[in-house]
Amino acid sequence: GYMLDSVIQDEFIEIGGKQYPREKLRNSFVHGRWFVDSDNDWHLYDCSSKKVADEFDFNFRKVINDEDLYNATSKYYQREVEKQKNSSKA
């Protein structure tokens, strides 16, 4: 959740070769709309907006492999570390 809320600011995030809207993934983690199954796949959910009458009427449902999610967030983290290193050298 922290990575998607504070570190990664791209509109879309690439995970396992697929593009996902960062805001939807962020909402899933920040609002606790997720679970991990016995295969270590993350099931992520979000609704279309705060104005939806039933906040549990999820229109965003994605299943993401644990290893793919870890690799993607690690890649984005390393990108930010490199940015920080480069900006401190200037």
PDB file of N, CA and C in Angstrom:
ATOM      1  N   GLY A   1       0.805  -1.197   0.000  1.00  0.00           N
ATOM      2  CA  GLY A   1       0.000   0.000   0.000  1.00  0.00           C
ATOM      3  C   GLY A   1       0.846   1.259   0.000  1.00  0.00           C
ATOM      4  N   TYR A   2       1.902   1.251   0.817  1.00  0.00           N
ATOM      5  CA  TYR A   2       2.782   2.428   0.890  1.00  0.00           C
ATOM      6  C   TYR A   2       3.427   2.702  -0.463  1.00  0.00           C
ATOM      7  N   MET A   3       3.912   1.663  -1.116  1.00  0.00           N
ATOM      8  CA  MET A   3       4.551   1.846  -2.419  1.00  0.00           C
ATOM      9  C   MET A   3       3.593   2.490  -3.412  1.00  0.00           C
ATOM     10  N   LEU A   4       2.354   2.027  -3.441  1.00  0.00           N
ATOM     11  CA  LEU A   4       1.372   2.525  -4.399  1.00  0.00           C
ATOM     12  C   LEU A   4       0.821   3.882  -4.001  1.00  0.00           C
ATOM     13  N   ASP A   5       0.884   4.209  -2.725  1.00  0.00           N
ATOM     14  CA  ASP A   5       0.351   5.472  -2.237  1.00  0.00           C
ATOM     15  C   ASP A   5       1.393   6.584  -2.269  1.00  0.00           C
ATOM     16  N   SER A   6       2.632   6.252  -1.930  1.00  0.00           N
ATOM     17  CA  SER A   6       3.640   7.291  -1.735  1.00  0.00           C
ATOM     18  C   SER A   6       4.820   7.247  -2.694  1.00  0.00           C
ATOM     19  N   VAL A   7       5.251   6.078  -3.099  1.00  0.00           N
ATOM     20  CA  VAL A   7       6.474   5.973  -3.903  1.00  0.00           C
ATOM     21  C   VAL A   7       6.158   5.999  -5.396  1.00  0.00           C
ATOM     22  N   ILE A   8       5.313   5.100  -5.839  1.00  0.00           N
ATOM     23  CA  ILE A   8       4.977   5.004  -7.263  1.00  0.00           C
ATOM     24  C   ILE A   8       3.895   6.032  -7.571  1.00  0.00           C
ATOM     25  N   GLN A   9       4.184   6.921  -8.489  1.00  0.00           N
ATOM     26  CA  GLN A   9       3.207   7.951  -8.841  1.00  0.00           C
ATOM     27  C   GLN A   9       2.752   7.858 -10.292  1.00  0.00           C
ATOM     28  N   ASP A  10       3.195   6.826 -11.013  1.00  0.00           N
ATOM     29  CA  ASP A  10       2.775   6.628 -12.400  1.00  0.00           C
ATOM     30  C   ASP A  10       1.269   6.369 -12.446  1.00  0.00           C
ATOM     31  N   GLU A  11       0.639   6.761 -13.527  1.00  0.00           N
ATOM     32  CA  GLU A  11      -0.800   6.521 -13.673  1.00  0.00           C
ATOM     33  C   GLU A  11      -1.094   5.024 -13.777  1.00  0.00           C
ATOM     34  N   PHE A  12      -0.220   4.302 -14.477  1.00  0.00           N
ATOM     35  CA  PHE A  12      -0.360   2.859 -14.625  1.00  0.00           C
ATOM     36  C   PHE A  12       0.919   2.199 -14.129  1.00  0.00           C
ATOM     37  N   ILE A  13       0.787   1.000 -13.589  1.00  0.00           N
ATOM     38  CA  ILE A  13       1.930   0.245 -13.110  1.00  0.00           C
ATOM     39  C   ILE A  13       1.963  -1.081 -13.860  1.00  0.00           C
ATOM     40  N   GLU A  14       3.160  -1.469 -14.286  1.00  0.00           N
ATOM     41  CA  GLU A  14       3.309  -2.736 -15.007  1.00  0.00           C
ATOM     42  C   GLU A  14       3.643  -3.840 -14.014  1.00  0.00           C
ATOM     43  N   ILE A  15       2.831  -4.891 -14.051  1.00  0.00           N
ATOM     44  CA  ILE A  15       3.034  -6.052 -13.184  1.00  0.00           C
ATOM     45  C   ILE A  15       2.869  -7.296 -14.043  1.00  0.00           C
ATOM     46  N   GLY A  16       3.905  -8.109 -14.099  1.00  0.00           N
ATOM     47  CA  GLY A  16       3.838  -9.342 -14.874  1.00  0.00           C
ATOM     48  C   GLY A  16       3.499  -9.130 -16.329  1.00  0.00           C
ATOM     49  N   GLY A  17       3.980  -8.032 -16.907  1.00  0.00           N
ATOM     50  CA  GLY A  17       3.735  -7.747 -18.318  1.00  0.00           C
ATOM     51  C   GLY A  17       2.376  -7.136 -18.616  1.00  0.00           C
ATOM     52  N   LYS A  18       1.586  -6.844 -17.583  1.00  0.00           N
ATOM     53  CA  LYS A  18       0.268  -6.227 -17.767  1.00  0.00           C
ATOM     54  C   LYS A  18       0.250  -4.855 -17.105  1.00  0.00           C
ATOM     55  N   GLN A  19      -0.568  -3.977 -17.650  1.00  0.00           N
ATOM     56  CA  GLN A  19      -0.724  -2.631 -17.106  1.00  0.00           C
ATOM     57  C   GLN A  19      -1.963  -2.578 -16.202  1.00  0.00           C
ATOM     58  N   TYR A  20      -1.798  -1.974 -15.033  1.00  0.00           N
ATOM     59  CA  TYR A  20      -2.902  -1.811 -14.090  1.00  0.00           C
ATOM     60  C   TYR A  20      -2.971  -0.350 -13.662  1.00  0.00           C
ATOM     61  N   PRO A  21      -4.182   0.186 -13.470  1.00  0.00           N
ATOM     62  CA  PRO A  21      -4.282   1.558 -12.970  1.00  0.00           C
ATOM     63  C   PRO A  21      -3.788   1.608 -11.513  1.00  0.00           C
ATOM     64  N   ARG A  22      -2.761   2.428 -11.276  1.00  0.00           N
ATOM     65  CA  ARG A  22      -2.166   2.512  -9.950  1.00  0.00           C
ATOM     66  C   ARG A  22      -3.197   2.878  -8.888  1.00  0.00           C
ATOM     67  N   GLU A  23      -4.078   3.793  -9.199  1.00  0.00           N
ATOM     68  CA  GLU A  23      -5.063   4.257  -8.214  1.00  0.00           C
ATOM     69  C   GLU A  23      -5.979   3.118  -7.746  1.00  0.00           C
ATOM     70  N   LYS A  24      -6.378   2.242  -8.662  1.00  0.00           N
ATOM     71  CA  LYS A  24      -7.236   1.107  -8.286  1.00  0.00           C
ATOM     72  C   LYS A  24      -6.486   0.140  -7.377  1.00  0.00           C
ATOM     73  N   LEU A  25      -5.214  -0.145  -7.707  1.00  0.00           N
ATOM     74  CA  LEU A  25      -4.418  -1.029  -6.854  1.00  0.00           C
ATOM     75  C   LEU A  25      -4.204  -0.385  -5.492  1.00  0.00           C
ATOM     76  N   ARG A  26      -3.899   0.895  -5.487  1.00  0.00           N
ATOM     77  CA  ARG A  26      -3.703   1.636  -4.246  1.00  0.00           C
ATOM     78  C   ARG A  26      -4.952   1.552  -3.369  1.00  0.00           C
ATOM     79  N   ASN A  27      -6.107   1.807  -3.963  1.00  0.00           N
ATOM     80  CA  ASN A  27      -7.358   1.746  -3.210  1.00  0.00           C
ATOM     81  C   ASN A  27      -7.572   0.367  -2.598  1.00  0.00           C
ATOM     82  N   SER A  28      -7.264  -0.666  -3.355  1.00  0.00           N
ATOM     83  CA  SER A  28      -7.437  -2.032  -2.859  1.00  0.00           C
ATOM     84  C   SER A  28      -6.642  -2.257  -1.588  1.00  0.00           C
ATOM     85  N   PHE A  29      -5.373  -1.853  -1.610  1.00  0.00           N
ATOM     86  CA  PHE A  29      -4.521  -2.063  -0.442  1.00  0.00           C
ATOM     87  C   PHE A  29      -4.874  -1.122   0.707  1.00  0.00           C
ATOM     88  N   VAL A  30      -5.028   0.149   0.415  1.00  0.00           N
ATOM     89  CA  VAL A  30      -5.267   1.138   1.467  1.00  0.00           C
ATOM     90  C   VAL A  30      -6.591   0.894   2.180  1.00  0.00           C
ATOM     91  N   HIS A  31      -7.596   0.448   1.448  1.00  0.00           N
ATOM     92  CA  HIS A  31      -8.918   0.242   2.050  1.00  0.00           C
ATOM     93  C   HIS A  31      -9.175  -1.214   2.453  1.00  0.00           C
ATOM     94  N   GLY A  32      -8.145  -2.041   2.384  1.00  0.00           N
ATOM     95  CA  GLY A  32      -8.269  -3.424   2.837  1.00  0.00           C
ATOM     96  C   GLY A  32      -9.180  -4.283   1.992  1.00  0.00           C
ATOM     97  N   ARG A  33      -9.240  -4.012   0.717  1.00  0.00           N
ATOM     98  CA  ARG A  33     -10.100  -4.774  -0.191  1.00  0.00           C
ATOM     99  C   ARG A  33      -9.270  -5.788  -0.962  1.00  0.00           C
ATOM    100  N   TRP A  34      -8.677  -6.708  -0.247  1.00  0.00           N
ATOM    101  CA  TRP A  34      -7.802  -7.700  -0.860  1.00  0.00           C
ATOM    102  C   TRP A  34      -7.721  -8.938   0.019  1.00  0.00           C
ATOM    103  N   PHE A  35      -7.275 -10.029  -0.586  1.00  0.00           N
ATOM    104  CA  PHE A  35      -6.897 -11.221   0.167  1.00  0.00           C
ATOM    105  C   PHE A  35      -5.907 -12.009  -0.667  1.00  0.00           C
ATOM    106  N   VAL A  36      -5.156 -12.874   0.017  1.00  0.00           N
ATOM    107  CA  VAL A  36      -4.183 -13.736  -0.644  1.00  0.00           C
ATOM    108  C   VAL A  36      -4.705 -15.153  -0.556  1.00  0.00           C
ATOM    109  N   ASP A  37      -4.730 -15.862  -1.690  1.00  0.00           N
ATOM    110  CA  ASP A  37      -5.257 -17.223  -1.688  1.00  0.00           C
ATOM    111  C   ASP A  37      -4.146 -18.246  -1.409  1.00  0.00           C
ATOM    112  N   SER A  38      -4.488 -19.503  -1.431  1.00  0.00           N
ATOM    113  CA  SER A  38      -3.538 -20.571  -1.098  1.00  0.00           C
ATOM    114  C   SER A  38      -2.410 -20.716  -2.122  1.00  0.00           C
ATOM    115  N   ASP A  39      -2.567 -20.126  -3.311  1.00  0.00           N
ATOM    116  CA  ASP A  39      -1.514 -20.137  -4.333  1.00  0.00           C
ATOM    117  C   ASP A  39      -0.652 -18.874  -4.256  1.00  0.00           C
ATOM    118  N   ASN A  40      -0.861 -18.071  -3.223  1.00  0.00           N
ATOM    119  CA  ASN A  40      -0.159 -16.796  -3.039  1.00  0.00           C
ATOM    120  C   ASN A  40      -0.475 -15.778  -4.127  1.00  0.00           C
ATOM    121  N   ASP A  41      -1.672 -15.860  -4.672  1.00  0.00           N
ATOM    122  CA  ASP A  41      -2.138 -14.845  -5.609  1.00  0.00           C
ATOM    123  C   ASP A  41      -2.915 -13.797  -4.821  1.00  0.00           C
ATOM    124  N   TRP A  42      -2.707 -12.538  -5.170  1.00  0.00           N
ATOM    125  CA  TRP A  42      -3.405 -11.430  -4.529  1.00  0.00           C
ATOM    126  C   TRP A  42      -4.702 -11.163  -5.287  1.00  0.00           C
ATOM    127  N   HIS A  43      -5.802 -11.130  -4.593  1.00  0.00           N
ATOM    128  CA  HIS A  43      -7.104 -10.781  -5.158  1.00  0.00           C
ATOM    129  C   HIS A  43      -7.401  -9.358  -4.699  1.00  0.00           C
ATOM    130  N   LEU A  44      -7.485  -8.452  -5.661  1.00  0.00           N
ATOM    131  CA  LEU A  44      -7.641  -7.030  -5.363  1.00  0.00           C
ATOM    132  C   LEU A  44      -8.977  -6.523  -5.895  1.00  0.00           C
ATOM    133  N   TYR A  45      -9.644  -5.700  -5.078  1.00  0.00           N
ATOM    134  CA  TYR A  45     -10.980  -5.199  -5.408  1.00  0.00           C
ATOM    135  C   TYR A  45     -11.067  -3.697  -5.180  1.00  0.00           C
ATOM    136  N   ASP A  46     -11.904  -3.050  -5.982  1.00  0.00           N
ATOM    137  CA  ASP A  46     -12.223  -1.642  -5.771  1.00  0.00           C
ATOM    138  C   ASP A  46     -13.568  -1.358  -6.424  1.00  0.00           C
ATOM    139  N   CYS A  47     -14.238  -0.325  -5.939  1.00  0.00           N
ATOM    140  CA  CYS A  47     -15.508   0.082  -6.546  1.00  0.00           C
ATOM    141  C   CYS A  47     -15.254   1.295  -7.427  1.00  0.00           C
ATOM    142  N   SER A  48     -16.254   1.674  -8.208  1.00  0.00           N
ATOM    143  CA  SER A  48     -16.045   2.708  -9.219  1.00  0.00           C
ATOM    144  C   SER A  48     -15.839   4.096  -8.628  1.00  0.00           C
ATOM    145  N   SER A  49     -16.491   4.399  -7.513  1.00  0.00           N
ATOM    146  CA  SER A  49     -16.303   5.713  -6.899  1.00  0.00           C
ATOM    147  C   SER A  49     -16.858   5.702  -5.478  1.00  0.00           C
ATOM    148  N   LYS A  50     -16.581   6.755  -4.758  1.00  0.00           N
ATOM    149  CA  LYS A  50     -17.096   6.886  -3.396  1.00  0.00           C
ATOM    150  C   LYS A  50     -18.598   7.140  -3.393  1.00  0.00           C
ATOM    151  N   LYS A  51     -19.150   7.497  -4.538  1.00  0.00           N
ATOM    152  CA  LYS A  51     -20.570   7.825  -4.618  1.00  0.00           C
ATOM    153  C   LYS A  51     -21.444   6.611  -4.918  1.00  0.00           C
ATOM    154  N   VAL A  52     -20.830   5.433  -5.028  1.00  0.00           N
ATOM    155  CA  VAL A  52     -21.587   4.224  -5.298  1.00  0.00           C
ATOM    156  C   VAL A  52     -22.460   3.911  -4.088  1.00  0.00           C
ATOM    157  N   ALA A  53     -23.721   3.620  -4.329  1.00  0.00           N
ATOM    158  CA  ALA A  53     -24.644   3.356  -3.227  1.00  0.00           C
ATOM    159  C   ALA A  53     -24.180   2.172  -2.373  1.00  0.00           C
ATOM    160  N   ASP A  54     -23.710   1.123  -3.006  1.00  0.00           N
ATOM    161  CA  ASP A  54     -23.221  -0.038  -2.277  1.00  0.00           C
ATOM    162  C   ASP A  54     -21.706  -0.083  -2.422  1.00  0.00           C
ATOM    163  N   GLU A  55     -20.986   0.274  -1.359  1.00  0.00           N
ATOM    164  CA  GLU A  55     -19.534   0.350  -1.457  1.00  0.00           C
ATOM    165  C   GLU A  55     -18.881  -1.007  -1.703  1.00  0.00           C
ATOM    166  N   PHE A  56     -19.639  -2.091  -1.586  1.00  0.00           N
ATOM    167  CA  PHE A  56     -19.098  -3.415  -1.852  1.00  0.00           C
ATOM    168  C   PHE A  56     -19.506  -3.947  -3.217  1.00  0.00           C
ATOM    169  N   ASP A  57     -20.017  -3.064  -4.076  1.00  0.00           N
ATOM    170  CA  ASP A  57     -20.337  -3.422  -5.456  1.00  0.00           C
ATOM    171  C   ASP A  57     -19.073  -3.191  -6.277  1.00  0.00           C
ATOM    172  N   PHE A  58     -18.144  -4.134  -6.200  1.00  0.00           N
ATOM    173  CA  PHE A  58     -16.834  -3.963  -6.820  1.00  0.00           C
ATOM    174  C   PHE A  58     -16.901  -4.159  -8.331  1.00  0.00           C
ATOM    175  N   ASN A  59     -16.422  -3.170  -9.057  1.00  0.00           N
ATOM    176  CA  ASN A  59     -16.336  -3.305 -10.509  1.00  0.00           C
ATOM    177  C   ASN A  59     -14.885  -3.520 -10.953  1.00  0.00           C
ATOM    178  N   PHE A  60     -13.947  -3.447 -10.017  1.00  0.00           N
ATOM    179  CA  PHE A  60     -12.539  -3.718 -10.294  1.00  0.00           C
ATOM    180  C   PHE A  60     -12.142  -4.957  -9.512  1.00  0.00           C
ATOM    181  N   ARG A  61     -11.822  -6.024 -10.239  1.00  0.00           N
ATOM    182  CA  ARG A  61     -11.399  -7.288  -9.625  1.00  0.00           C
ATOM    183  C   ARG A  61     -10.206  -7.803 -10.410  1.00  0.00           C
ATOM    184  N   LYS A  62      -9.075  -7.916  -9.751  1.00  0.00           N
ATOM    185  CA  LYS A  62      -7.869  -8.410 -10.411  1.00  0.00           C
ATOM    186  C   LYS A  62      -7.196  -9.442  -9.522  1.00  0.00           C
ATOM    187  N   VAL A  63      -6.581 -10.411 -10.152  1.00  0.00           N
ATOM    188  CA  VAL A  63      -5.777 -11.415  -9.452  1.00  0.00           C
ATOM    189  C   VAL A  63      -4.357 -11.265  -9.965  1.00  0.00           C
ATOM    190  N   ILE A  64      -3.429 -11.031  -9.030  1.00  0.00           N
ATOM    191  CA  ILE A  64      -2.036 -10.787  -9.390  1.00  0.00           C
ATOM    192  C   ILE A  64      -1.153 -11.758  -8.628  1.00  0.00           C
ATOM    193  N   ASN A  65      -0.270 -12.404  -9.357  1.00  0.00           N
ATOM    194  CA  ASN A  65       0.671 -13.347  -8.770  1.00  0.00           C
ATOM    195  C   ASN A  65       1.594 -12.639  -7.783  1.00  0.00           C
ATOM    196  N   ASP A  66       1.834 -13.273  -6.637  1.00  0.00           N
ATOM    197  CA  ASP A  66       2.660 -12.703  -5.578  1.00  0.00           C
ATOM    198  C   ASP A  66       4.059 -12.333  -6.071  1.00  0.00           C
ATOM    199  N   GLU A  67       4.694 -13.233  -6.796  1.00  0.00           N
ATOM    200  CA  GLU A  67       6.049 -12.977  -7.286  1.00  0.00           C
ATOM    201  C   GLU A  67       6.067 -11.824  -8.282  1.00  0.00           C
ATOM    202  N   ASP A  68       5.070 -11.752  -9.149  1.00  0.00           N
ATOM    203  CA  ASP A  68       4.989 -10.644 -10.106  1.00  0.00           C
ATOM    204  C   ASP A  68       4.818  -9.310  -9.378  1.00  0.00           C
ATOM    205  N   LEU A  69       3.981  -9.297  -8.350  1.00  0.00           N
ATOM    206  CA  LEU A  69       3.763  -8.073  -7.576  1.00  0.00           C
ATOM    207  C   LEU A  69       5.047  -7.651  -6.865  1.00  0.00           C
ATOM    208  N   TYR A  70       5.731  -8.601  -6.253  1.00  0.00           N
ATOM    209  CA  TYR A  70       6.989  -8.312  -5.570  1.00  0.00           C
ATOM    210  C   TYR A  70       8.038  -7.773  -6.555  1.00  0.00           C
ATOM    211  N   ASN A  71       8.181  -8.429  -7.698  1.00  0.00           N
ATOM    212  CA  ASN A  71       9.166  -7.992  -8.693  1.00  0.00           C
ATOM    213  C   ASN A  71       8.860  -6.592  -9.209  1.00  0.00           C
ATOM    214  N   ALA A  72       7.589  -6.312  -9.447  1.00  0.00           N
ATOM    215  CA  ALA A  72       7.202  -4.996  -9.962  1.00  0.00           C
ATOM    216  C   ALA A  72       7.474  -3.900  -8.937  1.00  0.00           C
ATOM    217  N   THR A  73       7.067  -4.110  -7.696  1.00  0.00           N
ATOM    218  CA  THR A  73       7.292  -3.072  -6.686  1.00  0.00           C
ATOM    219  C   THR A  73       8.782  -2.891  -6.417  1.00  0.00           C
ATOM    220  N   SER A  74       9.546  -3.966  -6.488  1.00  0.00           N
ATOM    221  CA  SER A  74      11.002  -3.859  -6.321  1.00  0.00           C
ATOM    222  C   SER A  74      11.614  -3.032  -7.440  1.00  0.00           C
ATOM    223  N   LYS A  75      11.135  -3.237  -8.663  1.00  0.00           N
ATOM    224  CA  LYS A  75      11.638  -2.477  -9.814  1.00  0.00           C
ATOM    225  C   LYS A  75      11.355  -0.986  -9.634  1.00  0.00           C
ATOM    226  N   TYR A  76      10.140  -0.654  -9.232  1.00  0.00           N
ATOM    227  CA  TYR A  76       9.785   0.745  -9.029  1.00  0.00           C
ATOM    228  C   TYR A  76      10.569   1.342  -7.863  1.00  0.00           C
ATOM    229  N   TYR A  77      10.793   0.566  -6.818  1.00  0.00           N
ATOM    230  CA  TYR A  77      11.580   1.030  -5.680  1.00  0.00           C
ATOM    231  C   TYR A  77      13.011   1.347  -6.128  1.00  0.00           C
ATOM    232  N   GLN A  78      13.623   0.444  -6.871  1.00  0.00           N
ATOM    233  CA  GLN A  78      14.989   0.670  -7.351  1.00  0.00           C
ATOM    234  C   GLN A  78      15.057   1.898  -8.258  1.00  0.00           C
ATOM    235  N   ARG A  79      14.026   2.106  -9.051  1.00  0.00           N
ATOM    236  CA  ARG A  79      13.978   3.293  -9.910  1.00  0.00           C
ATOM    237  C   ARG A  79      14.008   4.567  -9.073  1.00  0.00           C
ATOM    238  N   GLU A  80      13.243   4.583  -7.991  1.00  0.00           N
ATOM    239  CA  GLU A  80      13.200   5.750  -7.109  1.00  0.00           C
ATOM    240  C   GLU A  80      14.519   5.943  -6.365  1.00  0.00           C
ATOM    241  N   VAL A  81      15.160   4.847  -5.957  1.00  0.00           N
ATOM    242  CA  VAL A  81      16.466   4.936  -5.292  1.00  0.00           C
ATOM    243  C   VAL A  81      17.476   5.567  -6.246  1.00  0.00           C
ATOM    244  N   GLU A  82      17.465   5.134  -7.502  1.00  0.00           N
ATOM    245  CA  GLU A  82      18.387   5.695  -8.498  1.00  0.00           C
ATOM    246  C   GLU A  82      18.113   7.181  -8.722  1.00  0.00           C
ATOM    247  N   LYS A  83      16.843   7.565  -8.756  1.00  0.00           N
ATOM    248  CA  LYS A  83      16.499   8.988  -8.906  1.00  0.00           C
ATOM    249  C   LYS A  83      17.080   9.796  -7.754  1.00  0.00           C
ATOM    250  N   GLN A  84      16.936   9.274  -6.540  1.00  0.00           N
ATOM    251  CA  GLN A  84      17.453   9.966  -5.362  1.00  0.00           C
ATOM    252  C   GLN A  84      18.974  10.087  -5.416  1.00  0.00           C
ATOM    253  N   LYS A  85      19.642   9.009  -5.799  1.00  0.00           N
ATOM    254  CA  LYS A  85      21.107   9.030  -5.919  1.00  0.00           C
ATOM    255  C   LYS A  85      21.540  10.067  -6.935  1.00  0.00           C
ATOM    256  N   ASN A  86      20.883  10.070  -8.079  1.00  0.00           N
ATOM    257  CA  ASN A  86      21.236  10.998  -9.155  1.00  0.00           C
ATOM    258  C   ASN A  86      20.947  12.448  -8.780  1.00  0.00           C
ATOM    259  N   SER A  87      19.874  12.681  -8.049  1.00  0.00           N
ATOM    260  CA  SER A  87      19.547  14.060  -7.671  1.00  0.00           C
ATOM    261  C   SER A  87      20.498  14.576  -6.593  1.00  0.00           C
ATOM    262  N   SER A  88      21.043  13.693  -5.762  1.00  0.00           N
ATOM    263  CA  SER A  88      21.980  14.127  -4.726  1.00  0.00           C
ATOM    264  C   SER A  88      23.369  14.394  -5.300  1.00  0.00           C
ATOM    265  N   LYS A  89      23.657  13.840  -6.478  1.00  0.00           N
ATOM    266  CA  LYS A  89      24.952  14.057  -7.127  1.00  0.00           C
ATOM    267  C   LYS A  89      24.990  15.399  -7.852  1.00  0.00           C
ATOM    268  N   ALA A  90      23.828  15.897  -8.207  1.00  0.00           N
ATOM    269  CA  ALA A  90      23.766  17.146  -9.000  1.00  0.00           C
ATOM    270  C   ALA A  90      24.070  18.371  -8.180  1.00  0.00           C
TER     271      ALA A  90
END
